[in-house]
């Protein structure tokens, strides 16, 4: 299966592409073979470059906990510097973001797909997005 050769809507932003990808993922899950249906949808709607841009947008929001752990290790016993404070604040923020993601992901069919797709801008890196990225590869 090949991607589109010309864009269906030239000039779409990465946000718009990611939103459409999440939207289509929601429709594909109702098919007997959701992965195959999603691939058909993706190839019909996106050029290869647009698809890569959408995936990159979704992946950009993933938490890099390994890098944060490396920074914390480098701080050693320093607990008063600005860097130590920022690392602590980032850990708190990521914990709260995980809680928000869990609430969204556990809401199931109570959430309208349109709102979920719009929510990418506010809750980036949702486990739904990560599942989407892994399924479509």
Short mmCIF file of N, CA, C and O in Angstrom, two decimals, residues 63 88-102 127:
data_model
loop_
_atom_site.label_atom_id
_atom_site.label_comp_id
_atom_site.label_asym_id
_atom_site.label_seq_id
_atom_site.Cartn_x
_atom_site.Cartn_y
_atom_site.Cartn_z
N UNK A 63 7.56 11.92 27.67
CA UNK A 63 8.43 12.27 28.79
C UNK A 63 9.75 11.52 28.68
O UNK A 63 9.76 10.31 28.53
N UNK A 88 12.77 18.95 40.18
CA UNK A 88 11.68 18.60 41.08
C UNK A 88 10.32 19.03 40.55
O UNK A 88 9.34 18.28 40.62
N UNK A 89 10.26 20.25 40.01
CA UNK A 89 9.01 20.75 39.45
C UNK A 89 8.58 19.94 38.24
O UNK A 89 7.39 19.68 38.04
N UNK A 90 9.54 19.53 37.43
CA UNK A 90 9.23 18.71 36.26
C UNK A 90 8.69 17.35 36.68
O UNK A 90 7.73 16.85 36.08
N UNK A 91 9.26 16.77 37.70
CA UNK A 91 8.75 15.47 38.21
C UNK A 91 7.30 15.63 38.68
O UNK A 91 6.46 14.78 38.42
N UNK A 92 7.01 16.71 39.40
CA UNK A 92 5.65 16.95 39.88
C UNK A 92 4.70 17.13 38.70
O UNK A 92 3.61 16.54 38.65
N UNK A 93 5.11 17.93 37.71
CA UNK A 93 4.27 18.18 36.54
C UNK A 93 4.00 16.90 35.77
O UNK A 93 2.86 16.65 35.34
N UNK A 94 5.01 16.08 35.60
CA UNK A 94 4.83 14.82 34.87
C UNK A 94 3.88 13.89 35.64
O UNK A 94 3.08 13.19 35.04
N UNK A 95 3.97 13.88 36.96
CA UNK A 95 3.06 13.06 37.75
C UNK A 95 1.62 13.50 37.57
O UNK A 95 0.71 12.68 37.41
N UNK A 96 1.41 14.81 37.56
CA UNK A 96 0.05 15.34 37.37
C UNK A 96 -0.45 15.07 35.95
O UNK A 96 -1.63 14.79 35.74
N UNK A 97 0.45 15.17 34.99
CA UNK A 97 0.07 14.89 33.61
C UNK A 97 -0.31 13.42 33.45
O UNK A 97 -1.28 13.09 32.77
N UNK A 98 0.43 12.53 34.10
CA UNK A 98 0.08 11.10 34.05
C UNK A 98 -1.30 10.86 34.64
O UNK A 98 -2.08 10.06 34.12
N UNK A 99 -1.61 11.54 35.74
CA UNK A 99 -2.93 11.39 36.35
C UNK A 99 -4.02 11.87 35.40
O UNK A 99 -5.06 11.23 35.24
N UNK A 100 -3.78 13.00 34.74
CA UNK A 100 -4.75 13.51 33.77
C UNK A 100 -4.93 12.55 32.61
O UNK A 100 -6.04 12.27 32.18
N UNK A 101 -3.82 12.01 32.12
CA UNK A 101 -3.90 11.03 31.03
C UNK A 101 -4.71 9.82 31.45
O UNK A 101 -5.53 9.31 30.68
N UNK A 102 -4.46 9.33 32.66
CA UNK A 102 -5.20 8.17 33.14
C UNK A 102 -6.69 8.45 33.18
O UNK A 102 -7.50 7.61 32.80
N UNK A 127 -1.49 8.30 26.41
CA UNK A 127 -1.23 6.89 26.10
C UNK A 127 -1.99 6.47 24.85
O UNK A 127 -1.57 5.59 24.13
#
